[in-house]
Amino acid sequence: MHSLVIMSFLGNNFAQYPLFRMKNLLLIAFCALACVQAKPQSAAATWSVRFSDAIISRWPGTINSMTGKGWEYSNTIITHGIEKVYNNVPTPAYLTYIRNYVDAYVNSSGTISASLVSLDRVHPGITCLFLYEKLKSNSADSLRYRTAANTLRNLLVGAGASYSKTSNGILWHKLSGYNNIVMLDGIYMAHPFLVKYGRLFNDNAAIDTAVNQALFVYGQLYDNSTHLIKHAWTSTPAAYPAWANASTGNSSEVWSRAMGWYMMALVDILKYLPPTHPKRASLITALGNLAIGIKNYQDATTGLWYQVVDKGVGHTGYTSANYIESSGSAMFIYALKTAADSGWISSATYLPVAQAGWTGLQNLEITNYSDSKPQINNFAPAMSYQNDYNGYVSILPVDCPSTLNPHGYAAVMMAASVMEFPLITLPVHFSRFTATSLAGANLLHWQNEDDAATSSYNVQRSATASDFQTLSTVPADGSGNYSFTDQQPLASNYNYYRIQALSKDERVVNSTIVAVKNGSPATASLKVIPNSGRNITVIVTGLRPGHYQCRVVNSNGSLLQQQQIHATNTSVTYSLHLQKPTTAGVYIVQLAAPGFQLTCSFMLQ
């Protein structure tokens, strides 16, 4: 399965790369395939866990012992990365480490002991909301974290908001030395927090503020000739002639990490945004346009991206001073993988891009430090907007822990959190999913045994059974029993559907795929019954007679075995002996023919 994804990446991109670079691209592709098939099966072996454990070991107590930045994003981009790991691997030490940091600045009444003079100092609010959710069993603690979050919300939103804005209402990045300056970085620092706050507490003003500002920045700084986005804008360009265009106020360059911040902000905003929000489609359009640029400017040799994204090797303006930059690259990987898994962009087009980037990041930018724990290399240190291209490339890359810049750590943990999880244990379990034609519409019905773990369901449709788009989002109500009617099915021969469950700890699980043909009910179903040892019984009903390929894969998609099945009747029952040594866990049977696929997971004890 993964070899097809890698070859899809090569096929879509072959023509645009010079022949002398194709050997390198093929090497990356085959490394990617090997990496997928060799992906670790235990949480302890993941980069997510290894980096989290290394950070806590190197800087015990709180992350501020590394940065010395206090109540500021430099610390909470690390704790937010550990949050992502904790959601998949709920190790108590991770929660304690996160909490120790916040408790150093938030007292028992929820008062924050820090001056709130930049959007960088709003970012800790996302960690306050995390603790509010995780500690609801302790009402006093939960309340004080909500109080701290309230303070940050009120700083930016509402009649009493005191934070400075441009004349058209856009938040300054900082209050000192950044008069009327807006940067992509700031959208990530404040706006996912505002949307999550609004979703948790039914605060439409907080949500609308975040959405409107994120869309303004996109409209102002997006370059439709490259599908990329510039770093900064000012409403008073005469005050900043060294970098601001005199007529637009825009800066001139596409800085990797700035665009990475913005891409991560978009997917995190969409993750929390109510499905009925009137500007949701505009955000998805922005995300899709920027994904085009990321794909087009991915370096063919490494799978990663340059410090100045559009001036890499083979592009106009390149000089040898430009360099592959790992933090922006990791942020792109996180954003593309999240967006593709969520159905906001094409999975067939962009998952190979994310996988090639993830392979390059692991193979080229992660090494062992002197303490035998992982080190992330070649990322830009903390920096602001620069006057021009030379300004960005003259700031040389650093490593961590060789330096005390946290940005590389945070970015690689975000990428790892979506590329490595879930492992084997799925957070939700679909027990039934059917699709039936009824009076020109298709009625979907599904059941989930673990509904308490789910926040919502994305109903997704495809004409090809591979590239799914979200039709609607259905909030989980605790019943475990849901229906949705597709009133306008596609005119194609088949409509394929799947349900995507979004768990409360931000993981995503897809159902099996069902199909409806030309308004007729697709009644084919697949059932797997594990027997003793490594023997299973496969029962298929509703088939059209013909030849089918039966494949057994593990939870990572690695092929265990396959065989041809010839169906002479509409129902087939056959036994399989799993030939390869297998461990306990979840496995998947796939039955496929041109234009048709059924899948069913089973647990091997």
PDB file of C-alpha atoms in Angstrom, residues 321-538:
ATOM      1  CA  ALA A 321      23.640  30.845   1.504  1.00  0.00           C
ATOM      2  CA  ASN A 322      20.075  29.475   1.591  1.00  0.00           C
ATOM      3  CA  TYR A 323      19.761  26.248   3.582  1.00  0.00           C
ATOM      4  CA  ILE A 324      17.381  23.411   4.367  1.00  0.00           C
ATOM      5  CA  GLU A 325      15.534  24.466   7.542  1.00  0.00           C
ATOM      6  CA  SER A 326      14.113  21.698   9.737  1.00  0.00           C
ATOM      7  CA  SER A 327      11.592  23.563  11.923  1.00  0.00           C
ATOM      8  CA  GLY A 328       9.521  25.008   9.093  1.00  0.00           C
ATOM      9  CA  SER A 329       9.778  21.651   7.317  1.00  0.00           C
ATOM     10  CA  ALA A 330       8.390  19.802  10.348  1.00  0.00           C
ATOM     11  CA  MET A 331       5.547  22.306  10.648  1.00  0.00           C
ATOM     12  CA  PHE A 332       4.626  21.749   7.004  1.00  0.00           C
ATOM     13  CA  ILE A 333       4.573  17.995   7.641  1.00  0.00           C
ATOM     14  CA  TYR A 334       2.236  18.453  10.627  1.00  0.00           C
ATOM     15  CA  ALA A 335      -0.088  20.746   8.695  1.00  0.00           C
ATOM     16  CA  LEU A 336      -0.257  18.607   5.539  1.00  0.00           C
ATOM     17  CA  LYS A 337      -0.802  15.351   7.430  1.00  0.00           C
ATOM     18  CA  THR A 338      -3.480  16.881   9.661  1.00  0.00           C
ATOM     19  CA  ALA A 339      -5.241  18.514   6.718  1.00  0.00           C
ATOM     20  CA  ALA A 340      -5.148  15.372   4.560  1.00  0.00           C
ATOM     21  CA  ASP A 341      -6.357  13.128   7.385  1.00  0.00           C
ATOM     22  CA  SER A 342      -9.185  15.578   8.045  1.00  0.00           C
ATOM     23  CA  GLY A 343     -10.306  15.667   4.403  1.00  0.00           C
ATOM     24  CA  TRP A 344      -9.508  19.365   3.891  1.00  0.00           C
ATOM     25  CA  ILE A 345      -6.938  18.647   1.165  1.00  0.00           C
ATOM     26  CA  SER A 346      -6.381  15.660  -1.132  1.00  0.00           C
ATOM     27  CA  SER A 347      -4.817  12.736   0.728  1.00  0.00           C
ATOM     28  CA  ALA A 348      -3.684  11.156  -2.566  1.00  0.00           C
ATOM     29  CA  THR A 349      -1.800  14.342  -3.476  1.00  0.00           C
ATOM     30  CA  TYR A 350      -0.415  15.492  -0.140  1.00  0.00           C
ATOM     31  CA  LEU A 351       0.195  12.443   2.059  1.00  0.00           C
ATOM     32  CA  PRO A 352       3.185  11.458  -0.138  1.00  0.00           C
ATOM     33  CA  VAL A 353       4.541  14.993   0.309  1.00  0.00           C
ATOM     34  CA  ALA A 354       4.218  14.727   4.090  1.00  0.00           C
ATOM     35  CA  GLN A 355       5.741  11.248   4.141  1.00  0.00           C
ATOM     36  CA  ALA A 356       8.718  12.270   1.992  1.00  0.00           C
ATOM     37  CA  GLY A 357       9.273  15.218   4.340  1.00  0.00           C
ATOM     38  CA  TRP A 358       9.005  13.020   7.426  1.00  0.00           C
ATOM     39  CA  THR A 359      11.491  10.544   5.972  1.00  0.00           C
ATOM     40  CA  GLY A 360      13.914  13.336   5.157  1.00  0.00           C
ATOM     41  CA  LEU A 361      13.528  14.877   8.608  1.00  0.00           C
ATOM     42  CA  GLN A 362      14.300  11.580  10.350  1.00  0.00           C
ATOM     43  CA  ASN A 363      17.151  10.547   8.075  1.00  0.00           C
ATOM     44  CA  LEU A 364      18.890  13.916   7.777  1.00  0.00           C
ATOM     45  CA  GLU A 365      18.049  16.100  10.775  1.00  0.00           C
ATOM     46  CA  ILE A 366      17.737  13.836  13.831  1.00  0.00           C
ATOM     47  CA  THR A 367      20.953  12.592  15.411  1.00  0.00           C
ATOM     48  CA  ASN A 368      22.105  11.470  18.848  1.00  0.00           C
ATOM     49  CA  TYR A 369      23.552  13.998  21.283  1.00  0.00           C
ATOM     50  CA  SER A 370      26.395  13.181  23.667  1.00  0.00           C
ATOM     51  CA  ASP A 371      23.887  11.862  26.242  1.00  0.00           C
ATOM     52  CA  SER A 372      22.649   9.303  23.653  1.00  0.00           C
ATOM     53  CA  LYS A 373      19.282  11.026  23.469  1.00  0.00           C
ATOM     54  CA  PRO A 374      17.972  12.624  20.261  1.00  0.00           C
ATOM     55  CA  GLN A 375      19.061  15.981  18.912  1.00  0.00           C
ATOM     56  CA  ILE A 376      17.282  18.000  16.203  1.00  0.00           C
ATOM     57  CA  ASN A 377      19.545  19.867  13.791  1.00  0.00           C
ATOM     58  CA  ASN A 378      19.582  22.738  11.283  1.00  0.00           C
ATOM     59  CA  PHE A 379      16.769  25.024  12.322  1.00  0.00           C
ATOM     60  CA  ALA A 380      16.719  28.804  12.385  1.00  0.00           C
ATOM     61  CA  PRO A 381      17.194  30.303  15.857  1.00  0.00           C
ATOM     62  CA  ALA A 382      14.686  32.759  17.304  1.00  0.00           C
ATOM     63  CA  MET A 383      14.329  35.630  14.848  1.00  0.00           C
ATOM     64  CA  SER A 384      11.931  38.336  13.709  1.00  0.00           C
ATOM     65  CA  TYR A 385      11.083  39.731  10.269  1.00  0.00           C
ATOM     66  CA  GLN A 386      14.169  40.625   8.223  1.00  0.00           C
ATOM     67  CA  ASN A 387      14.702  43.376   5.688  1.00  0.00           C
ATOM     68  CA  ASP A 388      15.392  41.100   2.719  1.00  0.00           C
ATOM     69  CA  TYR A 389      16.567  37.691   1.510  1.00  0.00           C
ATOM     70  CA  ASN A 390      20.107  38.247   2.752  1.00  0.00           C
ATOM     71  CA  GLY A 391      18.783  38.981   6.211  1.00  0.00           C
ATOM     72  CA  TYR A 392      17.046  35.602   6.445  1.00  0.00           C
ATOM     73  CA  VAL A 393      19.884  33.474   5.065  1.00  0.00           C
ATOM     74  CA  SER A 394      22.612  35.255   7.049  1.00  0.00           C
ATOM     75  CA  ILE A 395      21.095  33.974  10.310  1.00  0.00           C
ATOM     76  CA  LEU A 396      22.724  30.555  10.440  1.00  0.00           C
ATOM     77  CA  PRO A 397      20.966  27.369  11.570  1.00  0.00           C
ATOM     78  CA  VAL A 398      21.483  25.856  15.010  1.00  0.00           C
ATOM     79  CA  ASP A 399      20.915  22.502  16.731  1.00  0.00           C
ATOM     80  CA  CYS A 400      19.282  21.593  20.022  1.00  0.00           C
ATOM     81  CA  PRO A 401      20.473  20.771  22.662  1.00  0.00           C
ATOM     82  CA  SER A 402      23.737  22.242  21.361  1.00  0.00           C
ATOM     83  CA  THR A 403      21.951  25.603  21.705  1.00  0.00           C
ATOM     84  CA  LEU A 404      18.998  26.592  23.880  1.00  0.00           C
ATOM     85  CA  ASN A 405      16.573  27.458  21.071  1.00  0.00           C
ATOM     86  CA  PRO A 406      13.371  25.387  21.483  1.00  0.00           C
ATOM     87  CA  HIS A 407      11.889  25.824  18.012  1.00  0.00           C
ATOM     88  CA  GLY A 408      13.343  22.695  16.451  1.00  0.00           C
ATOM     89  CA  TYR A 409      12.211  20.548  19.373  1.00  0.00           C
ATOM     90  CA  ALA A 410       8.666  21.861  19.184  1.00  0.00           C
ATOM     91  CA  ALA A 411       8.349  21.420  15.439  1.00  0.00           C
ATOM     92  CA  VAL A 412       9.668  17.854  15.290  1.00  0.00           C
ATOM     93  CA  MET A 413       7.346  16.819  18.131  1.00  0.00           C
ATOM     94  CA  MET A 414       4.346  18.285  16.298  1.00  0.00           C
ATOM     95  CA  ALA A 415       5.283  16.388  13.128  1.00  0.00           C
ATOM     96  CA  ALA A 416       5.925  13.172  15.061  1.00  0.00           C
ATOM     97  CA  SER A 417       2.584  13.413  16.860  1.00  0.00           C
ATOM     98  CA  VAL A 418       0.675  13.033  13.586  1.00  0.00           C
ATOM     99  CA  MET A 419       3.096  10.801  11.650  1.00  0.00           C
ATOM    100  CA  GLU A 420       3.617   8.224  14.416  1.00  0.00           C
ATOM    101  CA  PHE A 421       0.182   7.843  16.009  1.00  0.00           C
ATOM    102  CA  PRO A 422      -2.099   6.057  16.553  1.00  0.00           C
ATOM    103  CA  LEU A 423      -0.027   2.891  16.937  1.00  0.00           C
ATOM    104  CA  ILE A 424      -2.192  -0.206  17.527  1.00  0.00           C
ATOM    105  CA  THR A 425      -4.808   0.795  20.071  1.00  0.00           C
ATOM    106  CA  LEU A 426      -7.571   2.760  18.363  1.00  0.00           C
ATOM    107  CA  PRO A 427      -9.457   5.366  20.407  1.00  0.00           C
ATOM    108  CA  VAL A 428     -12.847   4.468  18.854  1.00  0.00           C
ATOM    109  CA  HIS A 429     -14.379   1.272  17.452  1.00  0.00           C
ATOM    110  CA  PHE A 430     -16.955   1.338  14.671  1.00  0.00           C
ATOM    111  CA  SER A 431     -19.318  -1.610  15.074  1.00  0.00           C
ATOM    112  CA  ARG A 432     -21.564  -0.859  12.074  1.00  0.00           C
ATOM    113  CA  PHE A 433     -21.535   1.349   8.989  1.00  0.00           C
ATOM    114  CA  THR A 434     -24.034   1.047   6.128  1.00  0.00           C
ATOM    115  CA  ALA A 435     -25.039   3.077   3.088  1.00  0.00           C
ATOM    116  CA  THR A 436     -28.460   2.710   1.442  1.00  0.00           C
ATOM    117  CA  SER A 437     -30.079   4.426  -1.524  1.00  0.00           C
ATOM    118  CA  LEU A 438     -33.447   6.020  -0.835  1.00  0.00           C
ATOM    119  CA  ALA A 439     -35.414   8.203  -3.314  1.00  0.00           C
ATOM    120  CA  GLY A 440     -32.354   9.632  -5.046  1.00  0.00           C
ATOM    121  CA  ALA A 441     -30.447  10.228  -1.801  1.00  0.00           C
ATOM    122  CA  ASN A 442     -27.997   8.010   0.093  1.00  0.00           C
ATOM    123  CA  LEU A 443     -28.709   7.286   3.753  1.00  0.00           C
ATOM    124  CA  LEU A 444     -25.687   6.541   5.962  1.00  0.00           C
ATOM    125  CA  HIS A 445     -25.906   4.938   9.363  1.00  0.00           C
ATOM    126  CA  TRP A 446     -23.071   4.117  11.755  1.00  0.00           C
ATOM    127  CA  GLN A 447     -22.518   2.936  15.311  1.00  0.00           C
ATOM    128  CA  ASN A 448     -19.513   3.417  17.570  1.00  0.00           C
ATOM    129  CA  GLU A 449     -18.957   1.301  20.660  1.00  0.00           C
ATOM    130  CA  ASP A 450     -16.705   3.907  22.339  1.00  0.00           C
ATOM    131  CA  ASP A 451     -18.687   7.081  21.733  1.00  0.00           C
ATOM    132  CA  ALA A 452     -17.576   8.620  25.020  1.00  0.00           C
ATOM    133  CA  ALA A 453     -14.087   9.097  23.539  1.00  0.00           C
ATOM    134  CA  THR A 454     -15.352  10.933  20.443  1.00  0.00           C
ATOM    135  CA  SER A 455     -16.004  14.644  19.948  1.00  0.00           C
ATOM    136  CA  SER A 456     -17.411  14.566  16.381  1.00  0.00           C
ATOM    137  CA  TYR A 457     -17.645  12.627  13.126  1.00  0.00           C
ATOM    138  CA  ASN A 458     -16.712  13.800   9.637  1.00  0.00           C
ATOM    139  CA  VAL A 459     -18.917  12.304   6.936  1.00  0.00           C
ATOM    140  CA  GLN A 460     -16.680  11.886   3.883  1.00  0.00           C
ATOM    141  CA  ARG A 461     -17.367  10.972   0.257  1.00  0.00           C
ATOM    142  CA  SER A 462     -15.258  10.067  -2.774  1.00  0.00           C
ATOM    143  CA  ALA A 463     -15.768   9.080  -6.397  1.00  0.00           C
ATOM    144  CA  THR A 464     -12.595   6.971  -6.379  1.00  0.00           C
ATOM    145  CA  ALA A 465     -12.482   5.357  -2.905  1.00  0.00           C
ATOM    146  CA  SER A 466      -9.132   7.059  -2.274  1.00  0.00           C
ATOM    147  CA  ASP A 467      -9.530  10.843  -2.196  1.00  0.00           C
ATOM    148  CA  PHE A 468     -12.214  11.738   0.334  1.00  0.00           C
ATOM    149  CA  GLN A 469     -13.802  15.137   0.945  1.00  0.00           C
ATOM    150  CA  THR A 470     -15.797  16.050   4.051  1.00  0.00           C
ATOM    151  CA  LEU A 471     -19.518  16.587   3.444  1.00  0.00           C
ATOM    152  CA  SER A 472     -20.527  17.431   6.995  1.00  0.00           C
ATOM    153  CA  THR A 473     -19.434  17.182  10.611  1.00  0.00           C
ATOM    154  CA  VAL A 474     -21.796  15.505  13.067  1.00  0.00           C
ATOM    155  CA  PRO A 475     -21.213  16.283  16.777  1.00  0.00           C
ATOM    156  CA  ALA A 476     -21.005  13.240  19.042  1.00  0.00           C
ATOM    157  CA  ASP A 477     -23.980  13.129  21.430  1.00  0.00           C
ATOM    158  CA  GLY A 478     -23.069  10.050  23.467  1.00  0.00           C
ATOM    159  CA  SER A 479     -25.638   7.768  21.853  1.00  0.00           C
ATOM    160  CA  GLY A 480     -23.175   5.863  19.675  1.00  0.00           C
ATOM    161  CA  ASN A 481     -25.852   5.762  16.952  1.00  0.00           C
ATOM    162  CA  TYR A 482     -25.826   8.228  14.024  1.00  0.00           C
ATOM    163  CA  SER A 483     -27.327   8.865  10.611  1.00  0.00           C
ATOM    164  CA  PHE A 484     -26.659  11.259   7.753  1.00  0.00           C
ATOM    165  CA  THR A 485     -28.378  11.705   4.383  1.00  0.00           C
ATOM    166  CA  ASP A 486     -26.420  12.698   1.302  1.00  0.00           C
ATOM    167  CA  GLN A 487     -29.120  14.574  -0.604  1.00  0.00           C
ATOM    168  CA  GLN A 488     -26.981  15.146  -3.715  1.00  0.00           C
ATOM    169  CA  PRO A 489     -24.851  12.073  -4.470  1.00  0.00           C
ATOM    170  CA  LEU A 490     -22.149  12.267  -7.102  1.00  0.00           C
ATOM    171  CA  ALA A 491     -23.153  11.339 -10.652  1.00  0.00           C
ATOM    172  CA  SER A 492     -20.246   8.880 -10.904  1.00  0.00           C
ATOM    173  CA  ASN A 493     -20.774   5.117 -11.130  1.00  0.00           C
ATOM    174  CA  TYR A 494     -20.125   4.676  -7.416  1.00  0.00           C
ATOM    175  CA  ASN A 495     -20.334   6.944  -4.358  1.00  0.00           C
ATOM    176  CA  TYR A 496     -17.847   5.814  -1.709  1.00  0.00           C
ATOM    177  CA  TYR A 497     -18.308   6.877   1.909  1.00  0.00           C
ATOM    178  CA  ARG A 498     -16.358   6.675   5.118  1.00  0.00           C
ATOM    179  CA  ILE A 499     -16.842   8.108   8.601  1.00  0.00           C
ATOM    180  CA  GLN A 500     -13.934   9.828  10.300  1.00  0.00           C
ATOM    181  CA  ALA A 501     -14.101   9.880  14.093  1.00  0.00           C
ATOM    182  CA  LEU A 502     -12.325  12.751  15.856  1.00  0.00           C
ATOM    183  CA  SER A 503     -11.535  11.752  19.413  1.00  0.00           C
ATOM    184  CA  LYS A 504     -11.532  14.201  22.294  1.00  0.00           C
ATOM    185  CA  ASP A 505      -7.763  13.849  22.591  1.00  0.00           C
ATOM    186  CA  GLU A 506      -7.418  15.006  18.958  1.00  0.00           C
ATOM    187  CA  ARG A 507      -6.767  11.656  17.267  1.00  0.00           C
ATOM    188  CA  VAL A 508      -8.450  10.597  14.045  1.00  0.00           C
ATOM    189  CA  VAL A 509      -9.816   7.131  13.155  1.00  0.00           C
ATOM    190  CA  ASN A 510     -11.455   6.201   9.857  1.00  0.00           C
ATOM    191  CA  SER A 511     -14.225   3.660   9.386  1.00  0.00           C
ATOM    192  CA  THR A 512     -14.231   1.050   6.666  1.00  0.00           C
ATOM    193  CA  ILE A 513     -15.379   2.249   3.239  1.00  0.00           C
ATOM    194  CA  VAL A 514     -18.868   1.500   1.917  1.00  0.00           C
ATOM    195  CA  ALA A 515     -20.216   2.150  -1.579  1.00  0.00           C
ATOM    196  CA  VAL A 516     -23.494   2.945  -3.308  1.00  0.00           C
ATOM    197  CA  LYS A 517     -23.785   2.293  -7.067  1.00  0.00           C
ATOM    198  CA  ASN A 518     -26.007   4.440  -9.279  1.00  0.00           C
ATOM    199  CA  GLY A 519     -28.656   4.946  -6.654  1.00  0.00           C
ATOM    200  CA  SER A 520     -28.770   1.241  -5.762  1.00  0.00           C
ATOM    201  CA  PRO A 521     -27.838  -0.027  -2.327  1.00  0.00           C
ATOM    202  CA  ALA A 522     -24.390  -1.537  -2.041  1.00  0.00           C
ATOM    203  CA  THR A 523     -24.996  -4.575   0.122  1.00  0.00           C
ATOM    204  CA  ALA A 524     -21.486  -6.075   0.032  1.00  0.00           C
ATOM    205  CA  SER A 525     -20.076  -6.694   3.487  1.00  0.00           C
ATOM    206  CA  LEU A 526     -16.937  -8.266   4.907  1.00  0.00           C
ATOM    207  CA  LYS A 527     -16.578 -10.001   8.260  1.00  0.00           C
ATOM    208  CA  VAL A 528     -13.458 -11.551   9.812  1.00  0.00           C
ATOM    209  CA  ILE A 529     -13.602 -14.128  12.608  1.00  0.00           C
ATOM    210  CA  PRO A 530     -10.302 -14.889  14.394  1.00  0.00           C
ATOM    211  CA  ASN A 531      -9.958 -18.566  15.269  1.00  0.00           C
ATOM    212  CA  SER A 532      -7.308 -20.454  17.211  1.00  0.00           C
ATOM    213  CA  GLY A 533      -3.665 -19.665  16.562  1.00  0.00           C
ATOM    214  CA  ARG A 534      -3.120 -17.622  13.414  1.00  0.00           C
ATOM    215  CA  ASN A 535      -6.227 -18.879  11.605  1.00  0.00           C
ATOM    216  CA  ILE A 536      -9.065 -16.568  10.534  1.00  0.00           C
ATOM    217  CA  THR A 537     -12.356 -17.049   8.721  1.00  0.00           C
ATOM    218  CA  VAL A 538     -13.378 -14.434   6.144  1.00  0.00           C
TER     219      VAL A 538
END
